[in-house]
Coordinates of C-alpha atoms and ligand atoms in Angstrom, one line a residue:
Chain U
M1 CA -8.0 -30.1 -17.8
D2 CA -10.3 -29.5 -15.4
E3 CA -13.2 -26.6 -15.4
L4 CA -11.2 -24.9 -12.5
R5 CA -8.1 -24.5 -14.3
E6 CA -9.7 -23.8 -18.2
L7 CA -11.5 -20.4 -15.6
Y8 CA -8.2 -19.9 -14.2
Q9 CA -5.8 -20.2 -17.3
S10 CA -8.0 -18.0 -19.3
L11 CA -8.0 -14.9 -16.3
I12 CA -4.4 -15.5 -15.0
L13 CA -2.4 -15.5 -17.9
D14 CA -4.3 -12.6 -19.3
H15 CA -4.7 -10.5 -16.6
S16 CA -4.3 -11.5 -13.5
R17 CA -0.1 -11.8 -13.5
H18 CA 0.2 -8.7 -16.1
P19 CA -3.2 -6.8 -15.4
H20 CA -3.9 -3.6 -17.6
N21 CA -4.2 -0.4 -16.1
F22 CA -2.1 -1.2 -12.6
K23 CA -1.0 2.3 -12.0
V24 CA -2.2 4.9 -10.1
L25 CA -3.7 8.0 -13.0
D26 CA -2.4 10.8 -12.7
S27 CA -5.1 13.1 -14.5
A28 CA -8.1 11.0 -12.0
N29 CA -10.3 13.5 -10.9
R30 CA -12.2 10.4 -8.6
T31 CA -11.4 7.7 -7.2
A32 CA -12.9 4.8 -5.2
D33 CA -11.8 2.0 -2.6
G34 CA -13.1 -1.4 -3.0
Y35 CA -13.5 -3.8 -0.2
N36 CA -14.2 -7.4 0.3
P37 CA -13.5 -8.1 3.8
L38 CA -14.5 -11.6 3.8
C39 CA -11.5 -12.3 1.4
G40 CA -9.6 -9.2 2.2
D41 CA -9.2 -7.8 -1.6
Q42 CA -8.9 -4.6 -1.7
I43 CA -9.1 -2.5 -4.5
T44 CA -8.4 1.1 -5.5
L45 CA -10.6 2.6 -9.2
Y46 CA -8.6 5.4 -10.3
M47 CA -11.7 7.9 -13.1
N48 CA -11.3 10.7 -15.3
V49 CA -14.5 11.4 -16.0
E50 CA -15.6 14.2 -17.9
N51 CA -19.6 15.3 -19.4
D52 CA -20.5 11.9 -18.3
V53 CA -17.8 9.8 -20.0
I54 CA -15.5 7.2 -18.9
K55 CA -12.3 9.4 -20.8
D56 CA -9.8 7.1 -18.4
I57 CA -9.8 4.1 -15.8
S58 CA -6.4 2.4 -14.1
F59 CA -6.4 0.1 -10.4
Q60 CA -4.2 -0.6 -7.8
G61 CA -4.7 -3.0 -5.2
Q62 CA -4.3 -6.5 -3.4
G63 CA -6.7 -9.8 -4.1
C64 CA -7.4 -13.1 -5.6
A65 CA -7.0 -14.1 -9.2
I66 CA -10.5 -13.9 -10.4
S67 CA -11.0 -10.0 -8.3
K68 CA -7.7 -8.9 -10.1
A69 CA -8.9 -10.4 -13.6
S70 CA -11.9 -8.7 -13.2
T71 CA -10.8 -5.3 -12.4
S72 CA -8.3 -5.8 -15.4
I73 CA -10.6 -6.3 -17.9
M74 CA -13.4 -4.0 -16.4
T75 CA -11.3 -1.1 -16.9
T76 CA -10.1 -1.9 -20.9
I77 CA -14.0 -2.3 -20.9
L78 CA -14.7 0.6 -19.3
K79 CA -12.5 3.6 -20.8
G80 CA -14.6 5.2 -23.6
K81 CA -18.3 4.1 -21.9
T82 CA -20.7 7.1 -20.6
I83 CA -22.2 5.9 -17.0
A84 CA -25.3 5.7 -18.5
E85 CA -23.4 2.3 -20.7
A86 CA -21.3 1.1 -18.1
Q87 CA -24.5 1.2 -15.9
S88 CA -26.1 -1.4 -19.2
I89 CA -22.8 -3.8 -19.4
F90 CA -23.1 -3.9 -15.3
N91 CA -26.6 -5.6 -15.6
K92 CA -25.8 -7.9 -17.8
F93 CA -22.2 -8.8 -16.4
Q94 CA -24.5 -9.5 -12.9
H95 CA -26.3 -11.1 -14.7
M96 CA -24.3 -13.4 -16.6
I97 CA -21.7 -14.3 -13.2
K98 CA -24.4 -15.9 -11.1
T99 CA -26.4 -17.5 -13.9
G100 CA -23.6 -18.3 -16.7
E101 CA -25.7 -17.1 -19.5
Y102 CA -24.6 -14.3 -21.7
D103 CA -24.7 -13.2 -25.7
I104 CA -21.4 -12.9 -26.8
D105 CA -22.1 -9.9 -28.8
Q106 CA -22.5 -7.8 -25.8
M107 CA -20.1 -9.6 -23.2
G108 CA -16.8 -9.7 -25.5
K109 CA -14.1 -10.0 -23.4
L110 CA -16.0 -10.1 -20.4
A111 CA -17.2 -14.4 -21.1
V112 CA -14.3 -15.9 -20.2
L113 CA -15.7 -15.1 -16.0
A114 CA -19.0 -16.8 -17.0
G115 CA -17.6 -19.4 -15.5
I116 CA -17.8 -18.0 -12.2
H117 CA -20.9 -18.7 -11.5
K118 CA -19.9 -22.3 -10.4
Y119 CA -17.9 -21.4 -7.5
P120 CA -21.0 -19.1 -5.4
V121 CA -18.4 -18.2 -3.0
R122 CA -16.0 -16.4 -6.0
V123 CA -19.0 -14.0 -7.3
K124 CA -18.6 -11.6 -5.0
C125 CA -14.5 -11.1 -6.3
A126 CA -15.3 -10.9 -9.5
I127 CA -18.8 -8.6 -9.3
L128 CA -16.2 -6.1 -6.6
P129 CA -14.8 -3.3 -9.0
W130 CA -17.9 -3.7 -10.9
H131 CA -20.4 -2.6 -7.6
T132 CA -16.4 -0.1 -6.9
A133 CA -17.0 1.6 -10.3
I134 CA -21.2 1.8 -10.2
N135 CA -21.5 3.3 -6.8
S136 CA -18.5 5.6 -7.4
L137 CA -20.4 6.7 -10.8
K138 CA -23.7 7.4 -9.5
S139 CA -22.1 9.1 -6.0
E140 CA -21.5 12.9 -5.4
D141 CA -18.9 11.8 -3.7
K142 CA -15.5 11.8 -5.9
A143 CA -13.3 9.7 -3.0
K144 CA -15.8 6.3 -2.5
I145 CA -15.2 3.8 0.2
F146 CA -17.3 0.6 -1.1
S147 CA -17.3 -2.6 1.2
T148 CA -18.9 -5.9 0.4
E149 CA -20.2 -6.7 3.8
Chain L
M1 CA -6.4 -47.8 25.3
I2 CA -4.1 -47.7 21.8
F3 CA -4.8 -45.4 19.6
D4 CA -5.9 -46.3 16.5
V5 CA -6.6 -43.9 13.4
N6 CA -8.5 -45.8 11.7
S7 CA -10.6 -47.2 13.8
I8 CA -11.5 -43.5 15.0
R9 CA -13.0 -43.0 11.4
Q10 CA -15.4 -45.6 11.5
D11 CA -17.2 -44.2 14.2
F12 CA -17.2 -40.2 12.0
P13 CA -19.6 -40.5 9.4
N14 CA -19.4 -37.6 7.5
L15 CA -15.1 -38.4 6.9
H16 CA -16.5 -41.0 4.4
Q17 CA -18.2 -38.5 1.8
T18 CA -16.7 -37.3 -1.3
V19 CA -16.0 -34.0 -2.9
N20 CA -15.9 -33.7 -6.5
G21 CA -15.7 -37.5 -6.6
K22 CA -12.6 -37.4 -4.3
P23 CA -12.7 -38.8 -1.0
L24 CA -13.0 -36.1 2.1
V25 CA -9.5 -34.4 3.3
Y26 CA -11.0 -32.5 6.1
L27 CA -8.3 -29.7 7.4
D28 CA -10.9 -26.9 8.5
N29 CA -11.2 -28.0 12.4
A30 CA -10.5 -25.2 14.2
A31 CA -13.5 -23.7 12.6
S32 CA -15.8 -26.8 13.7
T33 CA -15.0 -30.7 13.5
H34 CA -17.0 -33.3 12.6
K35 CA -19.3 -35.4 15.1
P36 CA -19.2 -38.9 16.2
Q37 CA -21.6 -41.7 15.1
S38 CA -22.5 -41.3 19.1
V39 CA -22.7 -37.6 19.2
I40 CA -25.2 -37.7 16.3
E41 CA -27.0 -41.0 17.5
A42 CA -27.7 -39.1 21.6
V43 CA -29.4 -36.4 19.9
R44 CA -31.8 -38.2 17.6
K45 CA -32.5 -40.4 20.6
F46 CA -33.2 -37.6 22.6
Y47 CA -35.8 -36.0 19.7
S48 CA -37.2 -39.8 19.0
E49 CA -37.0 -40.8 22.2
Y50 CA -37.5 -38.5 25.6
N51 CA -38.4 -35.6 23.8
A52 CA -39.3 -32.7 26.6
N53 CA -38.8 -29.5 28.5
V54 CA -36.7 -29.3 31.6
H55 CA -37.3 -28.2 35.0
R56 CA -40.7 -28.1 34.9
A57 CA -43.0 -31.0 34.4
L58 CA -43.0 -34.0 36.2
Y59 CA -44.4 -36.3 34.2
R60 CA -41.7 -39.1 33.4
Y61 CA -39.8 -38.1 30.0
A62 CA -39.4 -34.3 31.6
T63 CA -37.3 -35.8 34.5
E64 CA -35.3 -38.3 32.1
A65 CA -34.4 -35.1 29.6
T66 CA -33.6 -33.3 33.1
E67 CA -31.2 -36.0 34.1
A68 CA -29.5 -36.3 31.1
Y69 CA -29.3 -32.3 30.6
E70 CA -28.1 -32.1 33.9
A71 CA -25.5 -35.4 33.6
S72 CA -24.1 -33.2 31.2
R73 CA -23.1 -30.2 33.6
D74 CA -21.2 -32.9 35.7
K75 CA -19.3 -34.4 32.8
V76 CA -18.3 -30.7 31.6
A77 CA -17.7 -30.0 35.2
R78 CA -15.3 -33.4 35.1
L79 CA -13.7 -32.5 32.1
I80 CA -12.0 -29.4 32.9
N81 CA -11.7 -30.7 37.1
A82 CA -13.9 -27.7 38.1
P83 CA -14.8 -28.5 41.8
D84 CA -18.5 -27.1 41.3
R85 CA -20.7 -27.6 39.0
R86 CA -22.6 -24.8 39.9
S87 CA -19.7 -23.0 37.4
I88 CA -21.1 -24.4 35.0
I89 CA -23.4 -22.2 32.2
F90 CA -24.2 -23.7 29.0
T91 CA -24.6 -21.1 26.5
S92 CA -24.6 -21.1 22.5
G93 CA -20.7 -20.7 22.3
T94 CA -17.7 -19.1 22.8
T95 CA -19.2 -16.2 21.8
E96 CA -22.5 -15.3 24.0
S97 CA -20.1 -16.9 26.7
I98 CA -17.7 -13.8 26.9
N99 CA -20.8 -11.9 25.7
L100 CA -22.4 -12.4 28.5
I101 CA -19.5 -12.0 31.2
A102 CA -19.4 -8.2 29.5
Y103 CA -22.8 -7.6 30.0
A104 CA -23.4 -9.3 32.8
W105 CA -20.5 -8.0 35.2
G106 CA -18.7 -6.0 32.8
R107 CA -21.4 -3.5 32.4
H108 CA -21.7 -3.3 36.4
N109 CA -18.4 -3.7 37.3
L110 CA -16.1 -0.5 35.0
G111 CA -16.0 2.5 34.5
P112 CA -13.7 5.6 33.2
G113 CA -10.0 5.2 34.7
D114 CA -10.5 1.1 34.3
E115 CA -8.6 -0.8 32.4
I116 CA -9.3 -3.5 29.7
L117 CA -6.6 -6.0 28.7
V118 CA -6.2 -8.3 25.8
T119 CA -4.1 -9.1 23.8
E120 CA -3.5 -8.7 19.9
M121 CA -4.3 -12.3 19.3
E122 CA -8.1 -12.3 20.2
H123 CA -10.2 -14.0 17.7
H124 CA -12.8 -10.8 16.9
S125 CA -15.0 -12.9 19.6
N126 CA -12.7 -11.8 22.0
L127 CA -12.3 -8.6 21.2
I128 CA -15.4 -7.3 19.6
P129 CA -17.5 -7.4 23.2
W130 CA -14.7 -5.2 24.9
Q131 CA -14.5 -3.0 22.6
L132 CA -18.3 -2.2 22.8
T133 CA -18.0 -3.0 27.0
A134 CA -15.6 0.4 27.0
R135 CA -17.1 2.3 24.5
D136 CA -20.3 2.0 27.0
T137 CA -18.2 2.0 30.3
G138 CA -16.0 4.6 29.3
A139 CA -12.7 1.9 30.3
T140 CA -9.8 1.5 28.3
L141 CA -8.9 -1.1 26.1
K142 CA -5.5 -2.2 26.7
F143 CA -3.7 -4.8 24.4
I144 CA -0.5 -7.2 25.4
P145 CA 1.2 -7.0 21.0
I146 CA 2.6 -10.0 20.0
T147 CA 5.7 -11.0 18.7
A148 CA 7.4 -12.1 14.8
D149 CA 6.9 -16.1 16.0
G150 CA 2.9 -15.3 17.4
A151 CA 3.1 -15.6 20.5
L152 CA 2.9 -13.0 23.2
D153 CA 5.3 -10.7 24.1
L154 CA 4.6 -10.2 27.9
S155 CA 8.9 -9.4 28.5
N156 CA 7.4 -5.8 30.0
P157 CA 4.5 -6.8 31.9
D158 CA 4.2 -3.9 34.3
Q159 CA 3.6 -2.1 31.2
Y160 CA -0.1 -3.5 30.9
F161 CA -0.6 -5.2 34.3
T162 CA -1.6 -1.8 36.7
A163 CA -3.9 -0.8 39.7
R164 CA -5.7 -0.1 36.5
T165 CA -6.3 -3.1 35.5
K166 CA -9.9 -4.7 35.9
L167 CA -10.2 -7.1 33.7
V168 CA -7.8 -9.5 31.5
A169 CA -9.4 -11.5 28.7
F170 CA -6.7 -13.7 26.8
I171 CA -6.8 -16.9 24.4
Q172 CA -5.7 -19.6 25.7
Q173 CA -4.6 -21.5 22.4
S174 CA -4.9 -19.0 18.8
N175 CA -6.9 -19.9 16.0
V176 CA -4.3 -18.3 13.5
F177 CA -0.8 -19.4 14.9
G178 CA -1.6 -22.5 16.9
T179 CA 0.3 -20.5 19.9
I180 CA -0.4 -21.8 23.6
N181 CA -0.1 -19.2 25.5
P182 CA 1.2 -19.2 29.1
A183 CA -2.1 -18.7 30.4
K184 CA -1.3 -19.8 34.3
Q185 CA 1.3 -17.1 34.5
I186 CA -1.2 -14.7 32.5
I187 CA -3.9 -15.2 35.1
E188 CA -1.1 -15.1 38.3
M189 CA 0.1 -11.9 37.1
A190 CA -3.4 -10.4 36.7
H191 CA -4.2 -12.0 39.9
Q192 CA -1.6 -9.9 41.7
V193 CA -2.7 -6.4 40.6
G194 CA -5.9 -7.7 41.7
A195 CA -7.6 -8.0 38.3
L196 CA -10.1 -11.0 37.2
T197 CA -9.1 -13.4 34.1
I198 CA -11.2 -14.5 31.6
V199 CA -10.1 -17.3 29.0
D200 CA -11.0 -17.5 25.5
A201 CA -10.8 -21.8 25.3
A202 CA -12.2 -22.5 22.5
Q203 CA -9.5 -23.4 20.4
S204 CA -7.9 -25.5 23.9
V205 CA -10.5 -27.2 25.7
P206 CA -10.6 -29.8 22.7
H207 CA -7.3 -30.3 21.8
H208 CA -5.3 -30.2 26.1
Q209 CA -6.4 -30.9 29.4
V210 CA -7.6 -27.7 31.0
D211 CA -7.9 -27.7 34.6
M212 CA -10.2 -25.2 36.1
T213 CA -8.0 -26.1 39.7
E214 CA -4.7 -25.5 38.5
L215 CA -5.4 -22.6 36.3
D216 CA -7.4 -20.5 39.3
C217 CA -9.0 -18.7 36.4
D218 CA -12.0 -16.7 37.2
F219 CA -14.4 -17.5 33.8
L220 CA -13.6 -20.0 30.7
A221 CA -15.3 -20.1 28.3
F222 CA -15.7 -23.2 24.8
S223 CA -17.9 -24.2 22.4
G224 CA -19.3 -27.5 21.9
H225 CA -19.1 -27.8 18.1
K226 CA -15.6 -27.6 17.5
M227 CA -15.0 -30.4 20.2
L228 CA -16.8 -33.1 18.7
G229 CA -20.2 -32.0 20.2
P230 CA -23.1 -30.3 18.1
T231 CA -23.2 -26.4 17.1
G232 CA -25.5 -24.0 19.3
I233 CA -24.3 -25.3 22.6
G234 CA -21.1 -23.6 24.6
V235 CA -20.0 -23.7 28.0
L236 CA -19.1 -20.2 30.4
Y237 CA -18.0 -21.5 33.8
G238 CA -17.4 -19.0 36.8
K239 CA -15.9 -19.0 40.0
P240 CA -19.5 -19.3 42.3
E241 CA -19.1 -16.4 44.1
L242 CA -18.3 -14.2 40.8
L243 CA -21.4 -15.7 39.6
E244 CA -23.5 -15.3 42.9
A245 CA -22.6 -11.7 43.1
M246 CA -23.3 -11.1 39.3
E247 CA -26.3 -9.3 37.5
P248 CA -28.1 -11.9 35.6
F249 CA -27.7 -11.1 31.8
L250 CA -31.0 -12.6 30.1
G251 CA -34.5 -12.3 32.0
G252 CA -37.0 -15.4 31.2
G253 CA -38.4 -18.2 32.4
E254 CA -36.4 -20.4 34.5
M255 CA -33.6 -17.9 35.8
I256 CA -36.2 -16.9 38.1
Q257 CA -37.4 -17.7 41.7
S258 CA -39.8 -15.7 42.5
V259 CA -41.9 -13.2 40.0
T260 CA -45.2 -10.9 41.1
M261 CA -45.7 -7.3 38.1
E262 CA -42.8 -5.4 39.5
K263 CA -39.9 -7.6 40.5
S264 CA -38.4 -11.0 40.9
T265 CA -35.9 -12.5 42.5
W266 CA -33.3 -15.2 41.2
N267 CA -32.8 -18.5 41.1
E268 CA -29.3 -20.3 42.0
I269 CA -26.4 -20.1 39.9
P270 CA -25.8 -21.8 37.4
W271 CA -30.0 -22.0 36.5
K272 CA -30.0 -17.6 37.0
F273 CA -27.7 -17.5 33.6
E274 CA -29.8 -19.9 31.4
A275 CA -33.2 -18.1 30.5
G276 CA -35.2 -19.8 28.6
T277 CA -36.0 -23.1 27.6
P278 CA -32.1 -24.3 27.1
K279 CA -30.1 -26.5 23.9
I280 CA -31.3 -29.1 25.5
A281 CA -30.5 -31.6 22.7
Q282 CA -27.2 -30.2 21.9
V283 CA -26.2 -30.3 26.1
I284 CA -26.5 -34.0 25.4
G285 CA -24.5 -34.7 22.6
L286 CA -21.9 -32.0 24.2
G287 CA -21.8 -34.1 27.4
T288 CA -21.7 -37.5 24.5
A289 CA -18.5 -36.0 23.0
I290 CA -17.2 -35.3 26.4
D291 CA -17.8 -38.8 26.7
Y292 CA -15.8 -39.8 23.7
I293 CA -12.9 -37.4 23.7
T294 CA -12.6 -39.1 27.3
A295 CA -12.5 -42.6 26.4
I296 CA -9.4 -41.5 24.1
G297 CA -7.5 -39.5 26.0
F298 CA -6.1 -36.1 25.8
E299 CA -2.3 -38.3 26.9
A300 CA -3.2 -39.7 23.5
I301 CA -4.8 -37.2 21.7
V302 CA -1.6 -34.2 22.1
K303 CA 0.6 -36.9 21.4
Y304 CA -1.2 -37.8 18.4
E305 CA -2.1 -34.4 17.4
K306 CA 1.7 -33.0 17.6
E307 CA 3.0 -35.7 15.1
L308 CA 0.3 -34.8 12.7
T309 CA 1.3 -31.0 13.4
D310 CA 5.4 -31.8 13.3
Y311 CA 5.2 -34.1 9.8
A312 CA 3.2 -30.9 8.0
L313 CA 4.7 -28.2 9.0
S314 CA 8.3 -30.1 7.8
A315 CA 6.2 -30.4 4.7
L316 CA 5.4 -27.5 4.3
S317 CA 8.4 -25.6 5.2
A318 CA 9.9 -27.6 2.5
L319 CA 7.9 -25.6 -0.5
E320 CA 9.2 -23.8 -2.4
G321 CA 7.2 -19.8 -1.7
I322 CA 5.6 -21.1 1.5
T323 CA 5.6 -18.7 4.5
I324 CA 4.6 -20.2 7.8
H325 CA 3.0 -17.9 10.4
G326 CA 4.2 -18.8 14.1
N327 CA 6.8 -20.4 15.3
A328 CA 5.9 -20.2 19.1
H329 CA 7.5 -23.5 21.2
Q330 CA 4.1 -24.2 22.4
R331 CA 1.6 -25.1 19.5
G332 CA -1.1 -26.9 19.4
P333 CA -2.2 -28.6 15.4
V334 CA -3.2 -25.5 13.1
I335 CA -1.5 -24.3 11.0
S336 CA -1.2 -21.0 9.0
F337 CA 0.1 -19.8 5.6
N338 CA 0.6 -17.8 2.8
V339 CA 2.1 -18.9 -0.9
K340 CA 4.1 -16.6 -3.2
D341 CA 1.7 -15.1 -5.6
V342 CA -1.1 -17.2 -4.5
H343 CA -3.8 -15.5 -3.2
P344 CA -5.4 -18.3 0.0
H345 CA -9.0 -18.2 -2.3
D346 CA -7.2 -19.6 -5.1
L347 CA -5.4 -21.7 -3.3
A348 CA -8.7 -22.5 -1.5
Q349 CA -10.5 -23.5 -4.3
F350 CA -8.1 -25.9 -6.6
L351 CA -7.6 -27.8 -2.9
D352 CA -11.4 -27.6 -3.1
Q353 CA -11.5 -29.5 -5.9
E354 CA -9.5 -32.4 -4.8
G355 CA -11.4 -32.7 -2.2
I356 CA -9.4 -31.1 0.3
A357 CA -11.1 -28.9 3.1
I358 CA -8.9 -25.7 4.1
R359 CA -9.8 -22.5 5.6
A360 CA -8.8 -19.1 3.3
G361 CA -9.5 -15.6 4.8
H362 CA -8.7 -13.9 8.3
H363 CA -10.0 -16.4 10.6
C364 CA -12.5 -14.0 12.8
T365 CA -8.5 -12.2 14.0
Q366 CA -8.4 -9.4 11.6
P367 CA -5.9 -7.3 13.5
I368 CA -3.5 -9.7 13.4
M369 CA -3.7 -9.6 9.8
Q370 CA -2.6 -6.1 9.5
K371 CA 0.3 -6.7 12.0
L372 CA 1.2 -9.8 9.3
G373 CA 0.4 -7.6 6.6
V374 CA -1.2 -10.2 5.0
P375 CA -4.5 -9.5 3.8
A376 CA -5.4 -13.6 4.4
T377 CA -3.8 -16.4 5.1
S378 CA -4.5 -20.2 4.5
R379 CA -5.3 -22.3 7.4
A380 CA -4.6 -26.0 7.7
S381 CA -5.7 -27.2 11.4
F382 CA -6.0 -31.2 12.5
S383 CA -8.1 -33.3 15.1
L384 CA -7.5 -36.6 16.1
Y385 CA -9.4 -38.5 13.2
N386 CA -6.6 -36.8 10.5
T387 CA -3.9 -38.8 9.3
K388 CA -0.5 -37.9 7.5
A389 CA -1.6 -39.8 4.2
E390 CA -4.8 -36.5 4.3
I391 CA -0.7 -34.3 5.0
D392 CA 0.3 -35.6 2.1
I393 CA -2.5 -35.3 -0.4
L394 CA -3.0 -31.6 1.2
I395 CA 1.0 -31.0 0.4
E396 CA 1.1 -32.7 -3.0
S397 CA -2.3 -30.8 -4.2
I398 CA 0.0 -26.9 -3.0
A399 CA 2.3 -28.7 -5.2
N400 CA 0.7 -28.5 -7.8
T401 CA -1.1 -25.3 -7.5
I402 CA 2.0 -23.6 -7.0
R403 CA 3.0 -25.0 -10.1
F404 CA -0.4 -24.1 -11.9
M405 CA -0.6 -20.3 -11.0
T406 CA 2.8 -19.3 -11.1
G407 CA 4.6 -22.0 -13.2
Ligands
LIG501 C1 -10.0 -18.5 20.0 C2 -11.7 -18.6 19.4 N1 -12.6 -18.0 20.3 C3 -13.6 -17.2 19.7 C4 -14.8 -18.2 18.8 C5 -15.9 -18.5 18.4 O1 -16.9 -19.9 18.6 P1 -17.8 -19.6 18.7 O2 -18.5 -19.2 16.8 O3 -18.2 -21.4 18.3 O4 -18.9 -18.6 19.2 C6 -13.7 -18.9 17.9 C7 -13.7 -20.1 17.1 O5 -14.3 -19.4 15.2 C8 -12.5 -19.1 18.2 O6 -11.3 -20.2 17.6

């Protein structure tokens, strides 16, 4: 099987067809909209953040398999993390997605996305949810809109 | 002349590349076409044999360059049957041509109470300049709506064409639906209410005969790179009397007649609108592209491209879960579609793996995407060098991708 199919196989089966935390979060005290105008990808993140801890997180929206899978995986990872931890994971994730290099102990489930670095145009799709989340967590604005362009 | 696609393909070096070990199947011609060897050679020859600036110096190569540059203007005029060569202004592309009118005509002739009429089908390049013009002049922007078939809804003309309408700017052939709009009818309706017209012909001039004498539009814009020519070159056609009355667009060298410290007088048209050193190599390349197209002739091109489009449309619609956007009676070789449960970007990625280049995105027409209720579409667009065998590869690869992604 070629690399692209392998990449999609692991993503799609797990996350794109059956995304985790794909719902509106009633307890949300923070929402963030992310757009990638180039692709038309659009996600809304719902977060419940208390004392700098992401207590709960969910998402809605539409996009390609890569952006959907990346968002789904991100929500499972960020739940329970502090804002500082989220930022630190994002930095490593960003490095992985751009270069393909990563430490499996640090990346865990996120490692399935490493292959995307071979498709530079798609890096944006994978990073969109992270940019959206981190931007919102660092912002005073509790209903932030973020665009990649 | 007999239309022989295999011999045509031999003229295009880029078509013989491989992608991921597969032969390139290039189906993004609405974005930009490949160039025949003759165009590449004409550009090379200019740079390596008679490179010089135009209209300025007296030495031999400058004369040769000027002659070649001005000969291209005549070729453009003949291609679109413009009676007066002074109507042909070289720009960097459709986008600049439209902006030229928005600045040099729009900003001086429009004001509050005036209406600019466009359609819901416009490429951003024939929408944003008018949004900006409306913002700067106080004029109002109005829209002719589109139907579910991706055609213009001209059933209530009195609603859109009014005494306030000062300019009608519209796309002749849609880069999303392929629809060929009834340009002559729209131009007549505009003229009846005293409005000027500008036609975005970026997708029409490459594919069929566009005739200035027959259409009687006031302005028309198109790009070289979509019609086998170089990038960075486009055309603005304008009626001479309008161009003469207009203010200049860019100021600088070439566009002036006499200059003092305080003020200047303008050169004659078309040079009044060609400030600075022009795109000499590109203009010469465009002239050669026009030679190539005219040698084959629009009659043969239209017939062949229609055959390809009909073939692709029927093969595509036979696939499970495909929605084709646009079903107009009159259409060019452009097909936009969506596949159920497969995002256009995922599809394009899988097709790339097979060496197939299609476009996935909003095609610079975000309002159309909003109207269709989709974030993006996939688009296959054909040129005279595509083949049915390539369409077969496209269809098979789409079917495989659907199976993989949804199976
Ligand atoms: C209908 C239409 N108008 C205008 C343009 C803009 O052309 P250019 O980018 O060459 O200025 C395009 C090309 O994308 C087009 O398809």
